[in-house]
Each structure stands twice: as C-alpha cells, then as structure tokens.
JSON list of C-alpha atoms in Angstrom, two decimals:
[
{"chain": "A", "resi": 1, "resn": "UNK", "atom": "CA", "xyz": [12.94, 0.51, 1.86]},
{"chain": "A", "resi": 2, "resn": "UNK", "atom": "CA", "xyz": [10.34, 1.95, 4.23]},
{"chain": "A", "resi": 3, "resn": "UNK", "atom": "CA", "xyz": [8.55, -0.59, 6.38]},
{"chain": "A", "resi": 4, "resn": "UNK", "atom": "CA", "xyz": [5.64, 0.06, 8.72]},
{"chain": "A", "resi": 5, "resn": "UNK", "atom": "CA", "xyz": [4.75, -2.19, 11.64]},
{"chain": "A", "resi": 6, "resn": "UNK", "atom": "CA", "xyz": [1.67, -2.12, 13.83]},
{"chain": "A", "resi": 7, "resn": "UNK", "atom": "CA", "xyz": [1.44, -3.78, 17.21]},
{"chain": "A", "resi": 8, "resn": "UNK", "atom": "CA", "xyz": [-0.66, -5.48, 18.38]},
{"chain": "A", "resi": 9, "resn": "UNK", "atom": "CA", "xyz": [-2.26, -7.21, 15.39]},
{"chain": "A", "resi": 10, "resn": "UNK", "atom": "CA", "xyz": [-5.50, -7.56, 17.36]},
{"chain": "A", "resi": 11, "resn": "UNK", "atom": "CA", "xyz": [-6.84, -6.02, 20.55]},
{"chain": "A", "resi": 12, "resn": "UNK", "atom": "CA", "xyz": [-10.03, -6.65, 22.51]},
{"chain": "A", "resi": 13, "resn": "UNK", "atom": "CA", "xyz": [-11.06, -4.37, 25.38]},
{"chain": "A", "resi": 14, "resn": "UNK", "atom": "CA", "xyz": [-14.23, -3.64, 27.35]},
{"chain": "A", "resi": 15, "resn": "UNK", "atom": "CA", "xyz": [-16.28, -0.58, 26.52]},
{"chain": "A", "resi": 16, "resn": "UNK", "atom": "CA", "xyz": [-15.21, 2.62, 28.26]},
{"chain": "A", "resi": 17, "resn": "UNK", "atom": "CA", "xyz": [-11.49, 1.88, 28.43]},
{"chain": "A", "resi": 18, "resn": "UNK", "atom": "CA", "xyz": [-8.84, 4.18, 27.06]},
{"chain": "A", "resi": 19, "resn": "UNK", "atom": "CA", "xyz": [-6.44, 2.45, 24.68]},
{"chain": "A", "resi": 20, "resn": "UNK", "atom": "CA", "xyz": [-3.33, 3.00, 22.61]},
{"chain": "A", "resi": 21, "resn": "UNK", "atom": "CA", "xyz": [-2.47, 1.60, 19.20]},
{"chain": "A", "resi": 22, "resn": "UNK", "atom": "CA", "xyz": [1.15, 1.59, 18.09]},
{"chain": "A", "resi": 23, "resn": "UNK", "atom": "CA", "xyz": [2.80, 2.19, 14.75]},
{"chain": "A", "resi": 24, "resn": "UNK", "atom": "CA", "xyz": [6.51, 2.18, 13.94]},
{"chain": "A", "resi": 25, "resn": "UNK", "atom": "CA", "xyz": [8.36, 2.93, 10.73]},
{"chain": "A", "resi": 26, "resn": "UNK", "atom": "CA", "xyz": [11.94, 2.25, 9.71]},
{"chain": "A", "resi": 27, "resn": "UNK", "atom": "CA", "xyz": [12.87, 5.44, 7.83]},
{"chain": "A", "resi": 28, "resn": "UNK", "atom": "CA", "xyz": [12.27, 8.78, 9.52]},
{"chain": "A", "resi": 29, "resn": "UNK", "atom": "CA", "xyz": [12.31, 10.64, 6.18]},
{"chain": "A", "resi": 30, "resn": "UNK", "atom": "CA", "xyz": [8.57, 11.10, 5.80]},
{"chain": "A", "resi": 31, "resn": "UNK", "atom": "CA", "xyz": [6.29, 13.93, 4.75]},
{"chain": "A", "resi": 32, "resn": "UNK", "atom": "CA", "xyz": [3.44, 12.85, 6.98]},
{"chain": "A", "resi": 33, "resn": "UNK", "atom": "CA", "xyz": [1.68, 9.96, 8.70]},
{"chain": "A", "resi": 34, "resn": "UNK", "atom": "CA", "xyz": [-1.98, 9.15, 8.34]},
{"chain": "A", "resi": 35, "resn": "UNK", "atom": "CA", "xyz": [-4.25, 7.00, 10.55]},
{"chain": "A", "resi": 36, "resn": "UNK", "atom": "CA", "xyz": [-7.24, 5.27, 8.94]},
{"chain": "A", "resi": 37, "resn": "UNK", "atom": "CA", "xyz": [-10.03, 3.01, 10.09]},
{"chain": "A", "resi": 38, "resn": "UNK", "atom": "CA", "xyz": [-11.47, 0.25, 7.94]},
{"chain": "A", "resi": 39, "resn": "UNK", "atom": "CA", "xyz": [-14.78, -1.43, 8.66]},
{"chain": "A", "resi": 40, "resn": "UNK", "atom": "CA", "xyz": [-15.32, -4.97, 7.32]},
{"chain": "A", "resi": 41, "resn": "UNK", "atom": "CA", "xyz": [-15.92, -4.96, 3.58]},
{"chain": "A", "resi": 42, "resn": "UNK", "atom": "CA", "xyz": [-15.49, -1.20, 3.36]},
{"chain": "A", "resi": 43, "resn": "UNK", "atom": "CA", "xyz": [-12.89, 1.27, 2.19]},
{"chain": "A", "resi": 44, "resn": "UNK", "atom": "CA", "xyz": [-10.62, 3.36, 4.38]},
{"chain": "A", "resi": 45, "resn": "UNK", "atom": "CA", "xyz": [-11.77, 6.37, 6.37]},
{"chain": "A", "resi": 46, "resn": "UNK", "atom": "CA", "xyz": [-9.11, 8.96, 7.15]},
{"chain": "A", "resi": 47, "resn": "UNK", "atom": "CA", "xyz": [-8.99, 9.75, 10.86]},
{"chain": "A", "resi": 48, "resn": "UNK", "atom": "CA", "xyz": [-5.97, 11.98, 11.37]},
{"chain": "A", "resi": 49, "resn": "UNK", "atom": "CA", "xyz": [-3.01, 13.23, 9.37]},
{"chain": "A", "resi": 50, "resn": "UNK", "atom": "CA", "xyz": [0.15, 14.45, 11.11]},
{"chain": "A", "resi": 51, "resn": "UNK", "atom": "CA", "xyz": [2.64, 16.45, 9.11]},
{"chain": "A", "resi": 52, "resn": "UNK", "atom": "CA", "xyz": [6.33, 15.65, 9.76]},
{"chain": "A", "resi": 53, "resn": "UNK", "atom": "CA", "xyz": [6.76, 19.01, 11.53]},
{"chain": "A", "resi": 54, "resn": "UNK", "atom": "CA", "xyz": [3.92, 18.29, 13.96]},
{"chain": "A", "resi": 55, "resn": "UNK", "atom": "CA", "xyz": [3.95, 16.31, 17.19]},
{"chain": "A", "resi": 56, "resn": "UNK", "atom": "CA", "xyz": [0.26, 15.47, 17.51]},
{"chain": "A", "resi": 57, "resn": "UNK", "atom": "CA", "xyz": [-3.23, 15.89, 16.14]},
{"chain": "A", "resi": 58, "resn": "UNK", "atom": "CA", "xyz": [-6.56, 15.56, 17.90]},
{"chain": "A", "resi": 59, "resn": "UNK", "atom": "CA", "xyz": [-10.07, 14.86, 16.66]},
{"chain": "A", "resi": 60, "resn": "UNK", "atom": "CA", "xyz": [-12.77, 14.24, 19.23]},
{"chain": "A", "resi": 61, "resn": "UNK", "atom": "CA", "xyz": [-11.83, 11.20, 21.31]},
{"chain": "A", "resi": 62, "resn": "UNK", "atom": "CA", "xyz": [-8.82, 10.46, 19.10]},
{"chain": "A", "resi": 63, "resn": "UNK", "atom": "CA", "xyz": [-5.31, 11.76, 19.61]},
{"chain": "A", "resi": 64, "resn": "UNK", "atom": "CA", "xyz": [-2.39, 10.79, 17.39]},
{"chain": "A", "resi": 65, "resn": "UNK", "atom": "CA", "xyz": [1.21, 11.54, 18.24]},
{"chain": "A", "resi": 66, "resn": "UNK", "atom": "CA", "xyz": [4.31, 11.43, 16.08]},
{"chain": "A", "resi": 67, "resn": "UNK", "atom": "CA", "xyz": [7.94, 11.02, 17.12]},
{"chain": "A", "resi": 68, "resn": "UNK", "atom": "CA", "xyz": [9.66, 11.11, 13.76]},
{"chain": "A", "resi": 69, "resn": "UNK", "atom": "CA", "xyz": [13.19, 10.71, 15.06]},
{"chain": "A", "resi": 70, "resn": "UNK", "atom": "CA", "xyz": [12.37, 7.43, 16.76]},
{"chain": "A", "resi": 71, "resn": "UNK", "atom": "CA", "xyz": [10.04, 6.27, 13.99]},
{"chain": "A", "resi": 72, "resn": "UNK", "atom": "CA", "xyz": [6.97, 5.92, 16.17]},
{"chain": "A", "resi": 73, "resn": "UNK", "atom": "CA", "xyz": [3.36, 7.02, 16.25]},
{"chain": "A", "resi": 74, "resn": "UNK", "atom": "CA", "xyz": [0.54, 6.22, 18.63]},
{"chain": "A", "resi": 75, "resn": "UNK", "atom": "CA", "xyz": [-3.22, 6.53, 18.28]},
{"chain": "A", "resi": 76, "resn": "UNK", "atom": "CA", "xyz": [-4.96, 7.12, 21.59]},
{"chain": "A", "resi": 77, "resn": "UNK", "atom": "CA", "xyz": [-8.68, 6.39, 21.80]},
{"chain": "A", "resi": 78, "resn": "UNK", "atom": "CA", "xyz": [-10.45, 7.72, 24.88]},
{"chain": "A", "resi": 79, "resn": "UNK", "atom": "CA", "xyz": [-13.58, 6.21, 26.42]},
{"chain": "A", "resi": 80, "resn": "UNK", "atom": "CA", "xyz": [-13.87, 3.48, 23.79]},
{"chain": "A", "resi": 81, "resn": "UNK", "atom": "CA", "xyz": [-17.28, 2.55, 22.38]},
{"chain": "A", "resi": 82, "resn": "UNK", "atom": "CA", "xyz": [-18.52, -0.55, 20.49]},
{"chain": "A", "resi": 83, "resn": "UNK", "atom": "CA", "xyz": [-18.74, 1.63, 17.36]},
{"chain": "A", "resi": 84, "resn": "UNK", "atom": "CA", "xyz": [-14.97, 2.03, 17.50]},
{"chain": "A", "resi": 85, "resn": "UNK", "atom": "CA", "xyz": [-14.59, -1.65, 16.55]},
{"chain": "A", "resi": 86, "resn": "UNK", "atom": "CA", "xyz": [-12.73, -1.73, 13.24]},
{"chain": "A", "resi": 87, "resn": "UNK", "atom": "CA", "xyz": [-9.27, -2.28, 11.80]},
{"chain": "A", "resi": 88, "resn": "UNK", "atom": "CA", "xyz": [-6.96, 0.69, 12.30]},
{"chain": "A", "resi": 89, "resn": "UNK", "atom": "CA", "xyz": [-4.22, 1.28, 9.76]},
{"chain": "A", "resi": 90, "resn": "UNK", "atom": "CA", "xyz": [-1.33, 3.68, 9.87]},
{"chain": "A", "resi": 91, "resn": "UNK", "atom": "CA", "xyz": [0.51, 4.79, 6.75]},
{"chain": "A", "resi": 92, "resn": "UNK", "atom": "CA", "xyz": [3.49, 7.03, 6.05]},
{"chain": "A", "resi": 93, "resn": "UNK", "atom": "CA", "xyz": [4.33, 9.04, 2.95]},
{"chain": "A", "resi": 94, "resn": "UNK", "atom": "CA", "xyz": [8.07, 8.64, 2.38]},
{"chain": "A", "resi": 95, "resn": "UNK", "atom": "CA", "xyz": [10.29, 11.44, 1.13]},
{"chain": "A", "resi": 96, "resn": "UNK", "atom": "CA", "xyz": [11.43, 9.87, -2.13]},
{"chain": "A", "resi": 97, "resn": "UNK", "atom": "CA", "xyz": [11.92, 11.56, -5.46]},
{"chain": "A", "resi": 98, "resn": "UNK", "atom": "CA", "xyz": [8.50, 11.81, -7.08]},
{"chain": "A", "resi": 99, "resn": "UNK", "atom": "CA", "xyz": [6.92, 9.36, -4.68]},
{"chain": "A", "resi": 100, "resn": "UNK", "atom": "CA", "xyz": [3.45, 10.22, -3.42]},
{"chain": "A", "resi": 101, "resn": "UNK", "atom": "CA", "xyz": [2.40, 6.76, -2.37]},
{"chain": "A", "resi": 102, "resn": "UNK", "atom": "CA", "xyz": [1.50, 5.72, 1.14]},
{"chain": "A", "resi": 103, "resn": "UNK", "atom": "CA", "xyz": [3.26, 2.77, 2.79]},
{"chain": "A", "resi": 104, "resn": "UNK", "atom": "CA", "xyz": [0.85, 0.95, 5.09]},
{"chain": "A", "resi": 105, "resn": "UNK", "atom": "CA", "xyz": [1.18, -1.19, 8.17]},
{"chain": "A", "resi": 106, "resn": "UNK", "atom": "CA", "xyz": [-0.75, -4.45, 8.44]},
{"chain": "A", "resi": 107, "resn": "UNK", "atom": "CA", "xyz": [-3.29, -2.91, 10.80]},
{"chain": "A", "resi": 108, "resn": "UNK", "atom": "CA", "xyz": [-4.63, -3.53, 14.30]},
{"chain": "A", "resi": 109, "resn": "UNK", "atom": "CA", "xyz": [-8.02, -5.21, 14.51]},
{"chain": "A", "resi": 110, "resn": "UNK", "atom": "CA", "xyz": [-9.82, -3.59, 17.45]},
{"chain": "A", "resi": 111, "resn": "UNK", "atom": "CA", "xyz": [-12.86, -5.06, 19.18]},
{"chain": "A", "resi": 112, "resn": "UNK", "atom": "CA", "xyz": [-14.71, -3.10, 21.86]},
{"chain": "A", "resi": 113, "resn": "UNK", "atom": "CA", "xyz": [-16.90, -5.36, 23.98]},
{"chain": "A", "resi": 114, "resn": "UNK", "atom": "CA", "xyz": [-20.15, -3.92, 25.37]},
{"chain": "B", "resi": 28, "resn": "UNK", "atom": "CA", "xyz": [-19.82, 16.56, -0.94]},
{"chain": "B", "resi": 29, "resn": "UNK", "atom": "CA", "xyz": [-19.51, 13.27, -2.82]},
{"chain": "B", "resi": 30, "resn": "UNK", "atom": "CA", "xyz": [-16.58, 11.07, -1.94]},
{"chain": "B", "resi": 31, "resn": "UNK", "atom": "CA", "xyz": [-14.51, 8.77, -4.13]},
{"chain": "B", "resi": 32, "resn": "UNK", "atom": "CA", "xyz": [-16.68, 6.26, -5.92]},
{"chain": "B", "resi": 33, "resn": "UNK", "atom": "CA", "xyz": [-15.68, 2.96, -7.52]},
{"chain": "B", "resi": 34, "resn": "UNK", "atom": "CA", "xyz": [-17.45, 0.51, -9.76]},
{"chain": "B", "resi": 35, "resn": "UNK", "atom": "CA", "xyz": [-18.25, -2.28, -9.80]},
{"chain": "B", "resi": 36, "resn": "UNK", "atom": "CA", "xyz": [-18.31, -3.03, -6.08]},
{"chain": "B", "resi": 37, "resn": "UNK", "atom": "CA", "xyz": [-17.79, -6.72, -6.81]},
{"chain": "B", "resi": 38, "resn": "UNK", "atom": "CA", "xyz": [-16.46, -8.50, -9.87]},
{"chain": "B", "resi": 39, "resn": "UNK", "atom": "CA", "xyz": [-16.14, -12.23, -10.45]},
{"chain": "B", "resi": 40, "resn": "UNK", "atom": "CA", "xyz": [-14.25, -13.26, -13.56]},
{"chain": "B", "resi": 41, "resn": "UNK", "atom": "CA", "xyz": [-12.75, -16.37, -15.06]},
{"chain": "B", "resi": 42, "resn": "UNK", "atom": "CA", "xyz": [-9.02, -16.84, -15.23]},
{"chain": "B", "resi": 43, "resn": "UNK", "atom": "CA", "xyz": [-7.65, -15.43, -18.47]},
{"chain": "B", "resi": 44, "resn": "UNK", "atom": "CA", "xyz": [-10.34, -12.79, -18.97]},
{"chain": "B", "resi": 45, "resn": "UNK", "atom": "CA", "xyz": [-9.67, -9.03, -18.97]},
{"chain": "B", "resi": 46, "resn": "UNK", "atom": "CA", "xyz": [-11.33, -6.75, -16.41]},
{"chain": "B", "resi": 47, "resn": "UNK", "atom": "CA", "xyz": [-11.76, -3.00, -16.07]},
{"chain": "B", "resi": 48, "resn": "UNK", "atom": "CA", "xyz": [-12.22, -1.24, -12.75]},
{"chain": "B", "resi": 49, "resn": "UNK", "atom": "CA", "xyz": [-13.41, 2.34, -12.56]},
{"chain": "B", "resi": 50, "resn": "UNK", "atom": "CA", "xyz": [-12.69, 5.17, -10.13]},
{"chain": "B", "resi": 51, "resn": "UNK", "atom": "CA", "xyz": [-14.36, 8.58, -9.86]},
{"chain": "B", "resi": 52, "resn": "UNK", "atom": "CA", "xyz": [-12.26, 10.85, -7.63]},
{"chain": "B", "resi": 53, "resn": "UNK", "atom": "CA", "xyz": [-13.49, 13.71, -5.50]},
{"chain": "B", "resi": 54, "resn": "UNK", "atom": "CA", "xyz": [-14.23, 16.67, -7.74]},
{"chain": "B", "resi": 55, "resn": "UNK", "atom": "CA", "xyz": [-11.25, 19.02, -7.94]},
{"chain": "B", "resi": 56, "resn": "UNK", "atom": "CA", "xyz": [-8.71, 16.54, -6.61]},
{"chain": "B", "resi": 57, "resn": "UNK", "atom": "CA", "xyz": [-5.67, 16.56, -8.84]},
{"chain": "B", "resi": 58, "resn": "UNK", "atom": "CA", "xyz": [-4.01, 13.39, -7.58]},
{"chain": "B", "resi": 59, "resn": "UNK", "atom": "CA", "xyz": [-5.39, 9.87, -7.97]},
{"chain": "B", "resi": 60, "resn": "UNK", "atom": "CA", "xyz": [-3.96, 6.60, -6.63]},
{"chain": "B", "resi": 61, "resn": "UNK", "atom": "CA", "xyz": [-4.68, 2.90, -7.00]},
{"chain": "B", "resi": 62, "resn": "UNK", "atom": "CA", "xyz": [-3.85, 0.40, -4.26]},
{"chain": "B", "resi": 63, "resn": "UNK", "atom": "CA", "xyz": [-4.46, -3.31, -3.87]},
{"chain": "B", "resi": 64, "resn": "UNK", "atom": "CA", "xyz": [-5.41, -5.03, -0.63]},
{"chain": "B", "resi": 65, "resn": "UNK", "atom": "CA", "xyz": [-4.99, -8.78, -0.48]},
{"chain": "B", "resi": 66, "resn": "UNK", "atom": "CA", "xyz": [-4.90, -11.29, 2.36]},
{"chain": "B", "resi": 67, "resn": "UNK", "atom": "CA", "xyz": [-1.41, -11.61, 3.73]},
{"chain": "B", "resi": 68, "resn": "UNK", "atom": "CA", "xyz": [-0.05, -8.71, 1.67]},
{"chain": "B", "resi": 69, "resn": "UNK", "atom": "CA", "xyz": [-1.74, -5.74, 3.24]},
{"chain": "B", "resi": 70, "resn": "UNK", "atom": "CA", "xyz": [-2.24, -2.60, 1.19]},
{"chain": "B", "resi": 71, "resn": "UNK", "atom": "CA", "xyz": [0.11, -2.16, -1.76]},
{"chain": "B", "resi": 72, "resn": "UNK", "atom": "CA", "xyz": [0.56, 0.91, -3.94]},
{"chain": "B", "resi": 73, "resn": "UNK", "atom": "CA", "xyz": [-0.03, 0.32, -7.65]},
{"chain": "B", "resi": 74, "resn": "UNK", "atom": "CA", "xyz": [-0.03, 3.61, -9.59]},
{"chain": "B", "resi": 75, "resn": "UNK", "atom": "CA", "xyz": [-0.30, 7.38, -9.07]},
{"chain": "B", "resi": 76, "resn": "UNK", "atom": "CA", "xyz": [-1.54, 10.17, -11.36]},
{"chain": "B", "resi": 77, "resn": "UNK", "atom": "CA", "xyz": [-0.91, 13.87, -10.75]},
{"chain": "B", "resi": 78, "resn": "UNK", "atom": "CA", "xyz": [-2.44, 16.37, -13.15]},
{"chain": "B", "resi": 79, "resn": "UNK", "atom": "CA", "xyz": [-0.95, 16.07, -16.62]},
{"chain": "B", "resi": 80, "resn": "UNK", "atom": "CA", "xyz": [2.34, 14.56, -15.44]},
{"chain": "B", "resi": 81, "resn": "UNK", "atom": "CA", "xyz": [3.46, 11.09, -16.44]},
{"chain": "B", "resi": 82, "resn": "UNK", "atom": "CA", "xyz": [2.01, 8.55, -13.97]},
{"chain": "B", "resi": 83, "resn": "UNK", "atom": "CA", "xyz": [4.15, 6.81, -11.38]},
{"chain": "B", "resi": 84, "resn": "UNK", "atom": "CA", "xyz": [3.71, 3.15, -12.36]},
{"chain": "B", "resi": 85, "resn": "UNK", "atom": "CA", "xyz": [6.34, 1.79, -9.99]},
{"chain": "B", "resi": 86, "resn": "UNK", "atom": "CA", "xyz": [3.88, -0.38, -8.04]},
{"chain": "B", "resi": 87, "resn": "UNK", "atom": "CA", "xyz": [2.28, -2.24, -10.94]},
{"chain": "B", "resi": 88, "resn": "UNK", "atom": "CA", "xyz": [3.08, -5.96, -10.39]},
{"chain": "B", "resi": 89, "resn": "UNK", "atom": "CA", "xyz": [3.27, -6.98, -14.05]},
{"chain": "B", "resi": 90, "resn": "UNK", "atom": "CA", "xyz": [2.68, -5.71, -17.57]},
{"chain": "B", "resi": 91, "resn": "UNK", "atom": "CA", "xyz": [-0.79, -7.23, -17.44]},
{"chain": "B", "resi": 92, "resn": "UNK", "atom": "CA", "xyz": [-1.78, -4.23, -15.32]},
{"chain": "B", "resi": 93, "resn": "UNK", "atom": "CA", "xyz": [-2.36, -0.80, -16.80]},
{"chain": "B", "resi": 94, "resn": "UNK", "atom": "CA", "xyz": [-4.28, 2.33, -15.88]},
{"chain": "B", "resi": 95, "resn": "UNK", "atom": "CA", "xyz": [-5.34, 5.54, -17.51]},
{"chain": "B", "resi": 96, "resn": "UNK", "atom": "CA", "xyz": [-6.90, 8.74, -16.35]},
{"chain": "B", "resi": 97, "resn": "UNK", "atom": "CA", "xyz": [-9.04, 10.61, -18.84]},
{"chain": "B", "resi": 98, "resn": "UNK", "atom": "CA", "xyz": [-9.54, 14.36, -18.68]},
{"chain": "B", "resi": 99, "resn": "UNK", "atom": "CA", "xyz": [-7.78, 14.54, -15.34]},
{"chain": "B", "resi": 100, "resn": "UNK", "atom": "CA", "xyz": [-10.75, 12.94, -13.63]},
{"chain": "B", "resi": 101, "resn": "UNK", "atom": "CA", "xyz": [-12.06, 9.37, -14.04]},
{"chain": "B", "resi": 102, "resn": "UNK", "atom": "CA", "xyz": [-9.53, 6.55, -13.97]},
{"chain": "B", "resi": 103, "resn": "UNK", "atom": "CA", "xyz": [-9.73, 2.97, -15.25]},
{"chain": "B", "resi": 104, "resn": "UNK", "atom": "CA", "xyz": [-7.50, 0.15, -14.02]},
{"chain": "B", "resi": 105, "resn": "UNK", "atom": "CA", "xyz": [-7.28, -2.70, -16.53]},
{"chain": "B", "resi": 106, "resn": "UNK", "atom": "CA", "xyz": [-6.02, -6.17, -15.75]},
{"chain": "B", "resi": 107, "resn": "UNK", "atom": "CA", "xyz": [-5.43, -8.38, -18.78]},
{"chain": "B", "resi": 108, "resn": "UNK", "atom": "CA", "xyz": [-5.42, -12.17, -18.74]},
{"chain": "B", "resi": 109, "resn": "UNK", "atom": "CA", "xyz": [-6.41, -12.30, -15.09]},
{"chain": "B", "resi": 110, "resn": "UNK", "atom": "CA", "xyz": [-4.78, -14.83, -12.77]},
{"chain": "B", "resi": 111, "resn": "UNK", "atom": "CA", "xyz": [-6.03, -16.20, -9.46]},
{"chain": "B", "resi": 112, "resn": "UNK", "atom": "CA", "xyz": [-3.36, -14.24, -7.59]},
{"chain": "B", "resi": 113, "resn": "UNK", "atom": "CA", "xyz": [-5.00, -11.05, -8.89]},
{"chain": "B", "resi": 114, "resn": "UNK", "atom": "CA", "xyz": [-7.94, -11.69, -6.54]},
{"chain": "B", "resi": 115, "resn": "UNK", "atom": "CA", "xyz": [-7.98, -8.79, -4.09]},
{"chain": "B", "resi": 116, "resn": "UNK", "atom": "CA", "xyz": [-9.78, -5.59, -3.19]},
{"chain": "B", "resi": 117, "resn": "UNK", "atom": "CA", "xyz": [-8.69, -2.74, -5.44]},
{"chain": "B", "resi": 118, "resn": "UNK", "atom": "CA", "xyz": [-8.89, 0.64, -3.74]},
{"chain": "B", "resi": 119, "resn": "UNK", "atom": "CA", "xyz": [-8.78, 4.05, -5.35]},
{"chain": "B", "resi": 120, "resn": "UNK", "atom": "CA", "xyz": [-7.89, 7.27, -3.53]},
{"chain": "B", "resi": 121, "resn": "UNK", "atom": "CA", "xyz": [-7.66, 10.93, -4.45]},
{"chain": "B", "resi": 122, "resn": "UNK", "atom": "CA", "xyz": [-6.06, 13.97, -2.87]},
{"chain": "B", "resi": 123, "resn": "UNK", "atom": "CA", "xyz": [-5.70, 17.67, -3.27]},
{"chain": "B", "resi": 124, "resn": "UNK", "atom": "CA", "xyz": [-2.15, 19.00, -3.26]},
{"chain": "B", "resi": 125, "resn": "UNK", "atom": "CA", "xyz": [-1.79, 21.39, -0.36]},
{"chain": "B", "resi": 126, "resn": "UNK", "atom": "CA", "xyz": [1.94, 21.95, 0.05]},
{"chain": "B", "resi": 127, "resn": "UNK", "atom": "CA", "xyz": [3.22, 18.55, 1.16]},
{"chain": "B", "resi": 128, "resn": "UNK", "atom": "CA", "xyz": [-0.05, 17.51, 2.73]},
{"chain": "B", "resi": 129, "resn": "UNK", "atom": "CA", "xyz": [-1.64, 15.26, 0.06]},
{"chain": "B", "resi": 130, "resn": "UNK", "atom": "CA", "xyz": [-4.25, 13.82, 2.46]},
{"chain": "B", "resi": 131, "resn": "UNK", "atom": "CA", "xyz": [-5.68, 10.78, 0.69]},
{"chain": "B", "resi": 132, "resn": "UNK", "atom": "CA", "xyz": [-9.37, 9.91, 0.66]},
{"chain": "B", "resi": 133, "resn": "UNK", "atom": "CA", "xyz": [-10.34, 6.39, -0.29]},
{"chain": "B", "resi": 134, "resn": "UNK", "atom": "CA", "xyz": [-13.25, 4.87, -2.15]},
{"chain": "B", "resi": 135, "resn": "UNK", "atom": "CA", "xyz": [-15.13, 1.74, -1.03]},
{"chain": "B", "resi": 136, "resn": "UNK", "atom": "CA", "xyz": [-13.09, -0.54, -3.27]},
{"chain": "B", "resi": 137, "resn": "UNK", "atom": "CA", "xyz": [-13.81, -3.19, -5.90]},
{"chain": "B", "resi": 138, "resn": "UNK", "atom": "CA", "xyz": [-13.57, -6.78, -4.73]},
{"chain": "B", "resi": 139, "resn": "UNK", "atom": "CA", "xyz": [-12.16, -8.85, -7.60]},
{"chain": "B", "resi": 140, "resn": "UNK", "atom": "CA", "xyz": [-12.44, -12.62, -7.54]},
{"chain": "B", "resi": 141, "resn": "UNK", "atom": "CA", "xyz": [-10.73, -14.65, -10.26]},
{"chain": "B", "resi": 142, "resn": "UNK", "atom": "CA", "xyz": [-12.03, -18.21, -10.52]}
]
C-alpha cells in the first residue's frame, strides 16, 4: 500500500528565506507526483505536477524535484513571502490497475513571518 | 475559464438524515473524483468517474455512501443516514486525460457537519 509522508508537519521562517519542503513515498511505481497548496477553509490549488519520467519542474519561485527510485520529492520556495503561508500537500498517483486516485501526505503547514 | 464548483459550501445536518453534495467539473474534463478531508485522516479518495466507464468505488467507506455522474458532467455524492464521523470537508476534482498526466483540479469543497 502506497504511503506518503511529509516532513516537517509545520515550518515557520522569516520573510525572504529560501526553504525546502520534503515528501517521501513508499512505492516508486507512480505515474506522477503533484504539489498543492491549501489556504485555510479553501480547496486545493495545483502548483506543480512532475511526471515519473521527469526530474524537476519549475514555476516562478517554486521548483519541485523528483527522485523516483529513492521515493523522494522536494519543493523549493525561493525568496519566501507572507503570501506563501499555507499548507502544502504532496500527492502521488500510483501505478495500479485502473487506479486514478491520488494518495496524499498529511501536509506541511508553512508560516512566513514578515 | 471557470474552475470546479461545489455546492453547498457548508451543510449542517442532524444525525440520521440524508445529504446530497454537488460537483460541477471543469467543462470538457472527462474524469471526476471525490475525496474527503477530515481531521487526523488527511485527504482520502472516495470515488472516481471516467467517461462512460464503471466508476471506481474502492474508496467509499460504507454502503451509506453513493455517487452518480449524470451526462458525463455534474456529479452528486449522497450520504444516507449520516453519522457524526461523516463530518468532514468533501472535495471534488476533475481532470483531462492527457496520456498519463491526469492533472487534478480541485473545487473549494463542501464542509459537512453532522450534529
């Protein structure tokens, strides 16, 4: 059974710092990995999707990497801003017969202090 | 364009009542998913629809839960005889099949409270 773990559960940093969020998964047989952000009381916003054949994806100040063989992904946020405060979730789509669901980690709650 | 929409945004119901939650996917998206987000459980998959294929119901927690998708678009999740443990945020997502990509886009969710 695929399990996804995110460390740390919570992180608080001053504005302007670069930071890394970690995600690990137990089964390397995945189609892709997706990073989301969730603001309090809101749904999920897709940030980046990395296909299993890719090593990284970039969008603005965000860079996500994927090492499928070791079951790890990182989300790098450059020059953090207070507006980046949210919960960040990673999710993988396992390669199972007929399965299209995402398996989520518990998330990292990020606070950027002005 | 318009994103995934869900209604109602909040629903309070008494234990034992039935509830219906609605999801309007992004126009043209062939796949639709329901997930549940509850404290201490994280996000759990419930059910998946793809075109006219039989739905993948493997995540439904009990036979009190059912879902349908009419005309390949709007979906309704029904919970019968609600229990307090059903209290959660129910999230809907849709995606367009592009090879193996299936990037999922989520709606704002329906917060269900069973009293």
